[in-house]
Amino acid sequence: MFLKVFLVLGVAALTTMAVGFAWTAIGGGPLGLHGMIALSLGSLGTVALTWTLMALAFKSSREGWDDRADDPDKS
């Protein structure tokens, strides 16, 4: 469990650094502390939402919920 959390935090940190560098490269100016915090929270939220939705997609596929949607007579 901790490995997954560290992986998500690492991806969010790398994304924050990459977007921060890209922002300064296009002439947006340096990001302040509040900008970095907002960017980090946005990256973390996006990664967490993606992770959750993919987990739900795999869970529904494994448990056969996708097959049941095709046939309304099955319950």
mmCIF file of N, CA and C in Angstrom, residues 3-48:
data_model
loop_
_atom_site.group_PDB
_atom_site.id
_atom_site.type_symbol
_atom_site.label_atom_id
_atom_site.label_comp_id
_atom_site.label_asym_id
_atom_site.label_seq_id
_atom_site.Cartn_x
_atom_site.Cartn_y
_atom_site.Cartn_z
ATOM 1 N N LEU A 3 3.866 1.573 -1.106
ATOM 2 C CA LEU A 3 4.550 1.710 -2.389
ATOM 3 C C LEU A 3 3.663 2.428 -3.397
ATOM 4 N N LYS A 4 2.380 2.110 -3.400
ATOM 5 C CA LYS A 4 1.457 2.779 -4.314
ATOM 6 C C LYS A 4 1.328 4.261 -3.980
ATOM 7 N N VAL A 5 1.267 4.574 -2.699
ATOM 8 C CA VAL A 5 1.154 5.978 -2.284
ATOM 9 C C VAL A 5 2.407 6.744 -2.688
ATOM 10 N N PHE A 6 3.581 6.154 -2.457
ATOM 11 C CA PHE A 6 4.819 6.808 -2.849
ATOM 12 C C PHE A 6 4.911 6.949 -4.361
ATOM 13 N N LEU A 7 4.412 5.985 -5.095
ATOM 14 C CA LEU A 7 4.411 6.072 -6.549
ATOM 15 C C LEU A 7 3.531 7.222 -7.019
ATOM 16 N N VAL A 8 2.350 7.343 -6.441
ATOM 17 C CA VAL A 8 1.443 8.437 -6.804
ATOM 18 C C VAL A 8 2.063 9.784 -6.452
ATOM 19 N N LEU A 9 2.659 9.883 -5.268
ATOM 20 C CA LEU A 9 3.304 11.135 -4.869
ATOM 21 C C LEU A 9 4.497 11.461 -5.766
ATOM 22 N N GLY A 10 5.232 10.445 -6.165
ATOM 23 C CA GLY A 10 6.368 10.658 -7.069
ATOM 24 C C GLY A 10 5.928 11.139 -8.434
ATOM 25 N N VAL A 11 4.876 10.544 -8.963
ATOM 26 C CA VAL A 11 4.349 10.982 -10.259
ATOM 27 C C VAL A 11 3.834 12.413 -10.165
ATOM 28 N N ALA A 12 3.152 12.739 -9.076
ATOM 29 C CA ALA A 12 2.650 14.104 -8.892
ATOM 30 C C ALA A 12 3.806 15.099 -8.770
ATOM 31 N N ALA A 13 4.868 14.714 -8.068
ATOM 32 C CA ALA A 13 6.028 15.605 -7.929
ATOM 33 C C ALA A 13 6.724 15.818 -9.271
ATOM 34 N N LEU A 14 6.914 14.753 -10.035
ATOM 35 C CA LEU A 14 7.534 14.891 -11.358
ATOM 36 C C LEU A 14 6.678 15.731 -12.290
ATOM 37 N N THR A 15 5.377 15.537 -12.238
ATOM 38 C CA THR A 15 4.474 16.323 -13.063
ATOM 39 C C THR A 15 4.539 17.797 -12.677
ATOM 40 N N THR A 16 4.581 18.080 -11.388
ATOM 41 C CA THR A 16 4.663 19.456 -10.917
ATOM 42 C C THR A 16 5.949 20.115 -11.401
ATOM 43 N N MET A 17 7.061 19.400 -11.300
ATOM 44 C CA MET A 17 8.335 19.961 -11.758
ATOM 45 C C MET A 17 8.323 20.181 -13.266
ATOM 46 N N ALA A 18 7.802 19.227 -14.021
ATOM 47 C CA ALA A 18 7.782 19.349 -15.478
ATOM 48 C C ALA A 18 6.905 20.515 -15.921
ATOM 49 N N VAL A 19 5.737 20.651 -15.331
ATOM 50 C CA VAL A 19 4.851 21.754 -15.703
ATOM 51 C C VAL A 19 5.432 23.077 -15.244
ATOM 52 N N GLY A 20 6.078 23.096 -14.102
ATOM 53 C CA GLY A 20 6.739 24.318 -13.634
ATOM 54 C C GLY A 20 7.844 24.764 -14.584
ATOM 55 N N PHE A 21 8.662 23.825 -15.038
ATOM 56 C CA PHE A 21 9.712 24.149 -16.002
ATOM 57 C C PHE A 21 9.121 24.592 -17.339
ATOM 58 N N ALA A 22 8.070 23.924 -17.778
ATOM 59 C CA ALA A 22 7.422 24.306 -19.034
ATOM 60 C C ALA A 22 6.818 25.704 -18.923
ATOM 61 N N TRP A 23 6.245 26.018 -17.774
ATOM 62 C CA TRP A 23 5.644 27.336 -17.571
ATOM 63 C C TRP A 23 6.693 28.446 -17.666
ATOM 64 N N THR A 24 7.843 28.223 -17.033
ATOM 65 C CA THR A 24 8.892 29.238 -17.113
ATOM 66 C C THR A 24 9.525 29.273 -18.502
ATOM 67 N N ALA A 25 9.531 28.150 -19.215
ATOM 68 C CA ALA A 25 10.121 28.106 -20.554
ATOM 69 C C ALA A 25 9.303 28.907 -21.561
ATOM 70 N N ILE A 26 7.994 28.976 -21.372
ATOM 71 C CA ILE A 26 7.171 29.729 -22.322
ATOM 72 C C ILE A 26 7.036 31.196 -21.906
ATOM 73 N N GLY A 27 7.761 31.598 -20.878
ATOM 74 C CA GLY A 27 7.773 32.996 -20.475
ATOM 75 C C GLY A 27 6.722 33.349 -19.453
ATOM 76 N N GLY A 28 6.200 32.387 -18.727
ATOM 77 C CA GLY A 28 5.172 32.649 -17.736
ATOM 78 C C GLY A 28 5.701 33.219 -16.434
ATOM 79 N N GLY A 29 6.989 33.268 -16.273
ATOM 80 C CA GLY A 29 7.558 33.779 -15.027
ATOM 81 C C GLY A 29 7.672 32.676 -14.000
ATOM 82 N N PRO A 30 8.463 32.924 -12.973
ATOM 83 C CA PRO A 30 8.632 31.885 -11.944
ATOM 84 C C PRO A 30 7.358 31.712 -11.110
ATOM 85 N N LEU A 31 7.083 30.475 -10.740
ATOM 86 C CA LEU A 31 5.924 30.200 -9.898
ATOM 87 C C LEU A 31 6.301 30.436 -8.437
ATOM 88 N N GLY A 32 5.420 31.075 -7.733
ATOM 89 C CA GLY A 32 5.643 31.306 -6.311
ATOM 90 C C GLY A 32 5.250 30.073 -5.513
ATOM 91 N N LEU A 33 5.309 30.206 -4.212
ATOM 92 C CA LEU A 33 4.981 29.090 -3.331
ATOM 93 C C LEU A 33 3.528 28.654 -3.517
ATOM 94 N N HIS A 34 2.622 29.616 -3.592
ATOM 95 C CA HIS A 34 1.213 29.271 -3.741
ATOM 96 C C HIS A 34 0.923 28.631 -5.101
ATOM 97 N N GLY A 35 1.633 29.067 -6.117
ATOM 98 C CA GLY A 35 1.477 28.452 -7.432
ATOM 99 C C GLY A 35 1.952 27.009 -7.450
ATOM 100 N N MET A 36 3.069 26.745 -6.779
ATOM 101 C CA MET A 36 3.583 25.375 -6.706
ATOM 102 C C MET A 36 2.654 24.482 -5.888
ATOM 103 N N ILE A 37 2.084 25.023 -4.821
ATOM 104 C CA ILE A 37 1.149 24.240 -4.012
ATOM 105 C C ILE A 37 -0.095 23.913 -4.828
ATOM 106 N N ALA A 38 -0.628 24.907 -5.530
ATOM 107 C CA ALA A 38 -1.822 24.676 -6.353
ATOM 108 C C ALA A 38 -1.534 23.682 -7.468
ATOM 109 N N LEU A 39 -0.372 23.813 -8.114
ATOM 110 C CA LEU A 39 0.000 22.890 -9.172
ATOM 111 C C LEU A 39 0.188 21.481 -8.637
ATOM 112 N N SER A 40 0.790 21.348 -7.452
ATOM 113 C CA SER A 40 0.980 20.031 -6.839
ATOM 114 C C SER A 40 -0.355 19.379 -6.495
ATOM 115 N N LEU A 41 -1.253 20.159 -5.907
ATOM 116 C CA LEU A 41 -2.561 19.600 -5.551
ATOM 117 C C LEU A 41 -3.358 19.219 -6.806
ATOM 118 N N GLY A 42 -3.264 20.017 -7.844
ATOM 119 C CA GLY A 42 -3.944 19.683 -9.094
ATOM 120 C C GLY A 42 -3.382 18.419 -9.732
ATOM 121 N N SER A 43 -2.069 18.291 -9.740
ATOM 122 C CA SER A 43 -1.437 17.083 -10.284
ATOM 123 C C SER A 43 -1.789 15.861 -9.455
ATOM 124 N N LEU A 44 -1.731 16.001 -8.146
ATOM 125 C CA LEU A 44 -2.065 14.891 -7.259
ATOM 126 C C LEU A 44 -3.525 14.478 -7.424
ATOM 127 N N GLY A 45 -4.414 15.453 -7.521
ATOM 128 C CA GLY A 45 -5.827 15.150 -7.726
ATOM 129 C C GLY A 45 -6.092 14.447 -9.039
ATOM 130 N N THR A 46 -5.404 14.866 -10.098
ATOM 131 C CA THR A 46 -5.575 14.241 -11.403
ATOM 132 C C THR A 46 -5.073 12.802 -11.391
ATOM 133 N N VAL A 47 -3.910 12.581 -10.781
ATOM 134 C CA VAL A 47 -3.362 11.223 -10.694
ATOM 135 C C VAL A 47 -4.277 10.334 -9.849
ATOM 136 N N ALA A 48 -4.761 10.860 -8.731
ATOM 137 C CA ALA A 48 -5.639 10.068 -7.859
ATOM 138 C C ALA A 48 -6.957 9.732 -8.554
#
